[in-house]
Short mmCIF file of C-alpha atoms and ligand atoms in Angstrom, two decimals:
data_model
loop_
_atom_site.label_atom_id
_atom_site.label_comp_id
_atom_site.label_asym_id
_atom_site.label_seq_id
_atom_site.Cartn_x
_atom_site.Cartn_y
_atom_site.Cartn_z
CA MET A 1 121.51 118.91 48.02
CA ASN A 2 119.18 116.04 46.49
CA PRO A 3 120.14 113.85 43.38
CA PRO A 4 119.39 114.70 40.30
CA PRO A 5 115.80 112.70 39.62
CA MET A 6 116.12 109.64 38.11
CA ARG A 7 114.83 108.90 34.61
CA GLN A 8 112.41 105.86 33.97
CA PRO A 9 112.82 103.88 30.64
CA GLN A 10 109.92 104.09 28.51
CA PHE A 11 108.79 101.03 26.22
CA VAL A 12 106.92 100.91 23.05
CA GLN A 13 105.98 97.50 21.41
CA LEU A 14 105.09 98.00 17.51
CA HIS A 15 105.17 94.71 16.31
CA ARG A 16 103.34 91.03 17.80
CA GLU A 17 104.42 87.65 16.67
CA ASP A 18 100.98 86.29 15.62
CA ARG A 19 100.84 82.70 15.65
CA ALA A 20 99.46 81.69 12.50
CA ALA A 21 102.06 83.57 10.49
CA VAL A 22 104.78 81.77 13.09
CA HIS A 23 102.90 78.81 12.22
CA ALA A 24 102.72 79.07 7.98
CA GLU A 25 106.65 80.45 7.95
CA LEU A 26 107.15 77.17 9.87
CA VAL A 27 105.47 74.49 8.14
CA ALA A 28 106.34 76.46 4.72
CA GLY A 29 110.32 75.89 5.81
CA LEU A 30 109.56 72.52 6.36
CA LEU A 31 107.65 71.15 3.35
CA ALA A 32 110.02 72.99 0.57
CA PRO A 33 112.42 70.47 -0.98
CA GLN A 34 115.17 71.87 0.79
CA ALA A 35 113.68 71.69 4.08
CA SER A 36 114.87 74.88 6.09
CA LEU A 37 113.93 76.65 9.28
CA ALA A 38 114.65 80.39 9.45
CA PRO A 39 117.54 81.84 12.33
CA LYS A 40 115.60 83.52 14.14
CA TYR A 41 114.02 80.50 15.41
CA LEU A 42 117.28 79.62 17.30
CA TYR A 43 116.74 82.47 20.04
CA ASP A 44 114.39 81.02 22.82
CA PRO A 45 115.34 81.46 26.42
CA LEU A 46 117.45 78.26 26.50
CA GLY A 47 119.29 79.57 22.84
CA SER A 48 120.32 83.16 23.88
CA ARG A 49 121.60 80.84 26.66
CA LEU A 50 123.35 78.70 24.16
CA PHE A 51 124.25 81.56 22.22
CA ASP A 52 125.67 83.63 25.12
CA ALA A 53 127.91 79.71 25.99
CA ILE A 54 129.25 80.38 22.42
CA THR A 55 130.47 83.93 22.76
CA ALA A 56 133.10 82.62 25.25
CA LEU A 57 134.35 79.64 23.20
CA PRO A 58 138.04 79.63 22.79
CA GLU A 59 137.02 78.71 18.60
CA TYR A 60 134.47 81.68 18.02
CA TYR A 61 136.64 84.85 17.61
CA PRO A 62 134.04 87.12 16.58
CA THR A 63 132.39 88.35 19.96
CA ARG A 64 135.94 89.28 21.50
CA THR A 65 137.70 90.28 18.36
CA GLU A 66 134.66 92.97 17.75
CA ALA A 67 134.80 93.81 22.12
CA ALA A 68 138.51 94.32 21.37
CA LEU A 69 138.38 96.55 18.26
CA LEU A 70 136.23 98.71 20.11
CA VAL A 71 137.91 99.13 23.30
CA ALA A 72 141.76 100.07 20.75
CA HIS A 73 139.94 102.15 18.42
CA GLY A 74 137.34 103.69 20.67
CA GLY A 75 139.37 107.00 20.60
CA ALA A 76 139.41 107.29 17.12
CA ILE A 77 135.69 105.71 16.65
CA ALA A 78 134.66 108.44 18.89
CA ALA A 79 136.27 111.02 17.47
CA ARG A 80 134.59 110.57 13.90
CA LEU A 81 131.24 110.28 15.29
CA PRO A 82 128.98 112.64 16.00
CA GLN A 83 128.94 113.27 19.95
CA GLY A 84 125.20 113.87 21.75
CA ALA A 85 123.21 112.02 18.88
CA THR A 86 120.37 109.51 19.97
CA LEU A 87 122.25 106.26 20.19
CA VAL A 88 120.07 103.02 18.69
CA ASP A 89 120.81 100.01 19.27
CA LEU A 90 119.53 97.21 17.08
CA GLY A 91 118.95 93.61 18.63
CA ALA A 92 119.82 94.80 21.88
CA GLY A 93 119.61 91.59 23.78
CA ASN A 94 121.11 92.57 27.82
CA CYS A 95 121.61 96.17 26.42
CA GLU A 96 125.80 95.07 26.87
CA LYS A 97 127.65 95.99 23.97
CA ALA A 98 126.08 99.17 23.65
CA ALA A 99 126.23 100.48 27.51
CA ARG A 100 130.46 99.93 26.87
CA LEU A 101 129.66 103.07 24.73
CA PHE A 102 127.64 105.29 26.59
CA ASN A 103 130.98 107.69 28.13
CA LEU A 104 132.90 106.85 25.06
CA LEU A 105 130.23 108.34 23.04
CA GLN A 106 127.84 110.70 25.41
CA PRO A 107 124.17 109.55 23.58
CA VAL A 108 121.50 112.05 24.55
CA ARG A 109 119.18 108.86 24.34
CA TYR A 110 119.45 105.64 24.25
CA VAL A 111 116.84 103.50 21.81
CA ALA A 112 117.28 99.66 22.49
CA VAL A 113 115.51 97.58 20.00
CA ASP A 114 114.72 94.23 19.60
CA ILE A 115 111.78 91.63 18.82
CA SER A 116 110.43 92.09 22.25
CA VAL A 117 110.44 94.26 24.56
CA ASP A 118 110.02 91.77 27.38
CA PHE A 119 113.91 91.31 26.71
CA LEU A 120 114.56 94.79 27.33
CA ARG A 121 112.55 95.53 30.19
CA THR A 122 115.05 94.24 33.12
CA ALA A 123 118.07 95.52 31.02
CA LEU A 124 116.89 98.75 30.37
CA GLN A 125 115.90 99.24 34.03
CA CYS A 126 119.18 98.13 35.48
CA LEU A 127 120.97 100.71 32.84
CA GLN A 128 119.22 103.78 33.89
CA ARG A 129 119.96 102.84 37.33
CA GLN A 130 123.77 103.13 36.39
CA PHE A 131 122.75 106.15 33.90
CA PRO A 132 120.29 107.96 35.45
CA ALA A 133 120.29 111.11 33.27
CA LEU A 134 119.83 109.01 29.80
CA ASP A 135 116.99 108.98 28.62
CA MET A 136 115.99 105.80 27.32
CA LEU A 137 113.70 104.08 24.93
CA GLY A 138 112.87 100.19 24.55
CA VAL A 139 111.37 99.49 21.08
CA GLY A 140 109.76 95.82 20.54
CA LEU A 141 110.25 95.91 16.68
CA ASP A 142 111.00 92.85 14.35
CA PHE A 143 113.51 95.35 11.98
CA SER A 144 114.59 92.15 9.38
CA SER A 145 111.31 93.06 7.83
CA GLU A 146 110.88 96.91 8.72
CA LEU A 147 113.00 99.27 10.16
CA THR A 148 111.01 102.57 11.50
CA LEU A 149 111.82 103.67 14.44
CA PRO A 150 108.76 105.66 16.60
CA PRO A 151 108.78 109.22 17.15
CA GLU A 152 109.70 108.27 20.75
CA ALA A 153 113.10 108.24 19.06
CA GLY A 154 113.41 111.95 18.72
CA THR A 155 114.39 113.79 15.36
CA GLY A 156 117.69 114.47 16.00
CA PRO A 157 120.43 112.13 14.25
CA ARG A 158 121.04 109.12 15.00
CA LEU A 159 123.87 106.52 15.56
CA LEU A 160 122.65 103.36 14.53
CA PHE A 161 124.93 100.51 16.16
CA TYR A 162 124.63 96.87 14.95
CA PRO A 163 127.11 94.50 16.14
CA GLY A 164 128.30 90.94 16.35
CA SER A 165 128.32 90.77 12.52
CA SER A 166 124.63 90.23 12.83
CA ILE A 167 124.23 91.42 9.54
CA GLY A 168 125.85 88.21 8.22
CA ASN A 169 122.43 86.32 8.65
CA PHE A 170 121.29 88.15 5.30
CA THR A 171 122.19 87.53 1.66
CA PRO A 172 124.02 90.39 0.07
CA ARG A 173 121.26 91.48 -1.79
CA GLN A 174 118.98 91.42 1.49
CA ALA A 175 121.42 93.23 3.38
CA LEU A 176 121.53 96.01 0.89
CA GLY A 177 117.66 96.62 1.16
CA PHE A 178 117.75 96.67 4.80
CA LEU A 179 121.51 98.60 4.93
CA ARG A 180 119.34 101.60 2.62
CA GLN A 181 116.43 101.37 5.63
CA VAL A 182 119.00 101.68 7.87
CA ARG A 183 120.57 104.74 6.13
CA ALA A 184 116.87 106.30 6.15
CA ALA A 185 116.60 105.67 9.58
CA THR A 186 119.63 107.91 10.83
CA GLN A 187 118.49 110.84 9.79
CA GLY A 188 121.66 112.15 9.05
CA GLY A 189 123.76 110.52 11.40
CA GLY A 190 125.39 107.17 10.49
CA LEU A 191 125.99 103.81 11.71
CA LEU A 192 128.47 101.57 13.50
CA ILE A 193 128.35 97.93 12.35
CA GLY A 194 130.18 94.29 13.24
CA VAL A 195 131.20 92.78 9.98
CA ASP A 196 133.07 89.12 10.20
CA LEU A 197 135.47 88.89 7.57
CA VAL A 198 136.41 85.95 5.15
CA LYS A 199 139.60 83.96 6.91
CA PRO A 200 141.34 80.41 6.28
CA LEU A 201 138.89 77.49 6.40
CA ASP A 202 140.64 76.29 9.69
CA ILE A 203 139.76 79.23 11.50
CA LEU A 204 136.32 79.74 10.31
CA GLU A 205 134.82 75.94 10.41
CA PRO A 206 135.56 75.19 14.03
CA ALA A 207 133.94 78.89 15.15
CA TYR A 208 130.84 77.16 14.03
CA ASP A 209 131.86 73.56 15.10
CA ASP A 210 133.20 73.50 18.23
CA ALA A 211 135.01 70.81 20.31
CA LEU A 212 132.57 71.41 23.44
CA GLY A 213 129.60 70.85 21.69
CA VAL A 214 128.00 74.57 22.08
CA THR A 215 127.06 75.57 19.27
CA ALA A 216 125.76 71.83 18.05
CA ALA A 217 123.48 72.10 21.05
CA PHE A 218 122.83 75.41 19.97
CA ASN A 219 121.09 74.21 16.36
CA LYS A 220 119.57 71.04 17.76
CA ASN A 221 117.73 73.50 20.15
CA LEU A 222 115.84 74.62 17.17
CA LEU A 223 113.99 71.30 17.08
CA LEU A 224 112.82 71.70 20.86
CA HIS A 225 111.64 75.68 20.34
CA VAL A 226 109.77 74.39 17.08
CA ASN A 227 107.97 71.77 18.76
CA GLY A 228 106.65 73.95 20.75
CA LEU A 229 105.80 76.41 18.31
CA LEU A 230 104.53 74.01 15.92
CA GLY A 231 103.49 70.90 18.23
CA SER A 232 106.01 68.60 15.92
CA ASP A 233 107.43 65.76 17.34
CA PHE A 234 111.26 66.48 16.78
CA ARG A 235 113.67 64.32 18.23
CA VAL A 236 116.88 65.88 19.46
CA GLN A 237 119.13 62.35 19.13
CA ASP A 238 117.79 61.80 15.46
CA TRP A 239 119.46 64.71 14.45
CA GLN A 240 123.29 65.36 13.17
CA HIS A 241 125.10 69.32 13.78
CA VAL A 242 126.73 69.96 9.94
CA ALA A 243 128.58 73.38 9.41
CA PHE A 244 131.02 74.23 6.97
CA PHE A 245 132.34 77.28 4.70
CA ASN A 246 129.97 77.92 1.07
CA GLN A 247 132.94 79.35 -0.95
CA ALA A 248 130.79 79.97 -3.72
CA HIS A 249 128.68 81.90 -1.49
CA SER A 250 130.89 82.68 1.05
CA ARG A 251 129.16 81.72 4.09
CA ILE A 252 128.82 79.41 6.96
CA GLU A 253 126.10 77.29 6.33
CA MET A 254 124.21 75.60 9.21
CA HIS A 255 122.45 72.14 9.05
CA LEU A 256 120.33 69.16 10.77
CA GLN A 257 121.09 66.38 9.82
CA ALA A 258 118.59 63.07 9.67
CA LEU A 259 120.93 60.38 10.90
CA HIS A 260 118.16 58.06 9.45
CA ASP A 261 115.12 57.85 7.49
CA LEU A 262 113.11 59.14 9.62
CA VAL A 263 109.32 60.74 9.54
CA VAL A 264 108.28 64.61 11.82
CA ARG A 265 104.47 65.08 12.46
CA TRP A 266 102.56 68.33 13.29
CA PRO A 267 99.15 69.11 13.44
CA GLY A 268 97.50 68.94 10.39
CA ALA A 269 100.66 67.40 8.12
CA GLU A 270 104.27 65.65 9.04
CA ARG A 271 107.11 65.40 6.53
CA ARG A 272 109.73 62.34 5.63
CA PHE A 273 113.35 62.80 6.08
CA LYS A 274 115.92 60.37 4.78
CA ALA A 275 119.08 59.69 6.11
CA GLY A 276 121.63 62.44 5.31
CA GLU A 277 118.70 64.90 4.53
CA ARG A 278 119.28 68.25 5.68
CA ILE A 279 117.44 71.17 6.85
CA HIS A 280 118.75 74.50 6.64
CA THR A 281 119.08 76.35 9.43
CA GLU A 282 121.53 79.46 9.63
CA ASN A 283 124.15 81.36 6.76
CA SER A 284 126.45 83.83 8.28
CA TYR A 285 127.57 85.57 5.15
CA LYS A 286 131.63 86.17 5.79
CA TYR A 287 132.60 89.65 3.68
CA GLN A 288 136.01 91.11 2.08
CA ALA A 289 136.26 94.38 3.86
CA SER A 290 136.15 95.89 0.44
CA ASP A 291 133.17 94.21 -0.67
CA PHE A 292 131.42 95.62 2.19
CA GLU A 293 132.49 98.99 1.88
CA ALA A 294 130.91 98.54 -1.58
CA LEU A 295 127.66 97.40 -0.11
CA LEU A 296 127.66 100.59 2.07
CA ARG A 297 128.65 103.02 -0.78
CA GLU A 298 125.83 101.07 -2.79
CA ALA A 299 123.52 101.43 0.35
CA GLY A 300 123.61 105.96 0.08
CA PHE A 301 126.48 106.00 2.64
CA SER A 302 128.82 109.13 2.16
CA GLN A 303 131.62 108.14 3.24
CA THR A 304 133.39 105.20 5.68
CA GLN A 305 136.00 103.72 7.65
CA ALA A 306 137.13 100.84 9.01
CA TRP A 307 138.65 99.05 11.88
CA THR A 308 140.53 95.97 11.33
CA ASP A 309 142.21 93.54 14.28
CA GLU A 310 146.03 92.70 13.27
CA ARG A 311 144.98 89.51 11.74
CA GLY A 312 142.33 90.95 9.71
CA TRP A 313 139.66 88.71 11.14
CA PHE A 314 136.73 91.34 11.89
CA ALA A 315 135.76 95.07 10.76
CA VAL A 316 134.02 97.83 12.55
CA PHE A 317 132.46 99.93 10.31
CA TRP A 318 131.47 103.32 10.87
CA ALA A 319 129.37 104.36 7.63
CA GLN A 320 128.11 108.33 7.40
CA ALA A 321 124.64 108.93 6.09
C1 AVJ B 401 124.41 86.00 15.93
C2 AVJ B 401 124.56 85.49 13.38
C3 AVJ B 401 126.19 87.13 13.93
O1 AVJ B 401 126.51 83.87 12.24
O2 AVJ B 401 128.07 84.37 14.56
C4 AVJ B 401 126.83 81.91 16.37
C5 AVJ B 401 125.23 83.01 15.36
N1 AVJ B 401 125.44 80.68 14.64
N2 AVJ B 401 127.24 80.46 16.43
C6 AVJ B 401 126.85 83.63 13.51
C7 AVJ B 401 125.60 81.75 14.95
C8 AVJ B 401 126.53 79.82 14.70
C9 AVJ B 401 126.16 83.98 15.04
N3 AVJ B 401 125.26 85.99 14.70
#
């Protein structure tokens, strides 16, 4: 008997990073009175590896708490979710998290979405060998600006998977807009999403300012990435990593703070920074479970269910379209 033929993953690139747009966005952020750089620029090849290292830090609880929740409540989650749906993985990266759900959810198709299909090629080809019969599609799309899946993603109900509390990078208002687009994209399915919760400061802050300094390196590496994109002359040693919980906004903020007066130059312009002046690089919103549930309802989801760990640090929500 011959083994079943192995399928090949398909790939579609829907979005191209346009150099002029990237340049304009970076310059606008650097020249604003309160300078800022978007968190998506944290993830160049080195930044992605540093983020992987963060997920292994003792202080960084979200990744392992979420993974433990998905294992502990796997049976209950599977019972609540549609079987045989198309599993759509938002921000798939190495596809590891979603692959752990395949046996549980038995999807008919796996759609991995990330900003660039190039990140998805090796991961999907490797996964296809482990799951030869599963229909796989890689989509290159900046879903944070617009979430429209290609026709190749099929007409049946979709189970969108958005783990890791990446939703925390959006303001609650932006998150609402994003969740409405997610709901429309589910085609009657639903959303499985990981959300980080409000907790004591002495747990929250070290998660973003760890003793080894990995998060500091991750934040400062943004400057090296920007130098490559813009031709700027940021020097890592001129900047300090700052991370704190902003109670009023219920968010961790990350900044880079100038250690002394300095000038950053790039082709066409420059920006002066006074000692202590900051560049805002990331927000990571923390929710009360009840507030996030209300947000899902406001986005139009009909039913929700949450699973949380016994410390109440993290929640996995199922939201039925
Ligand atoms: C990938 C956005 C979920 O906010 O916890 C980790 C990014 N920044 N440490 C988070 C991050 C600093 C992470 N997210």
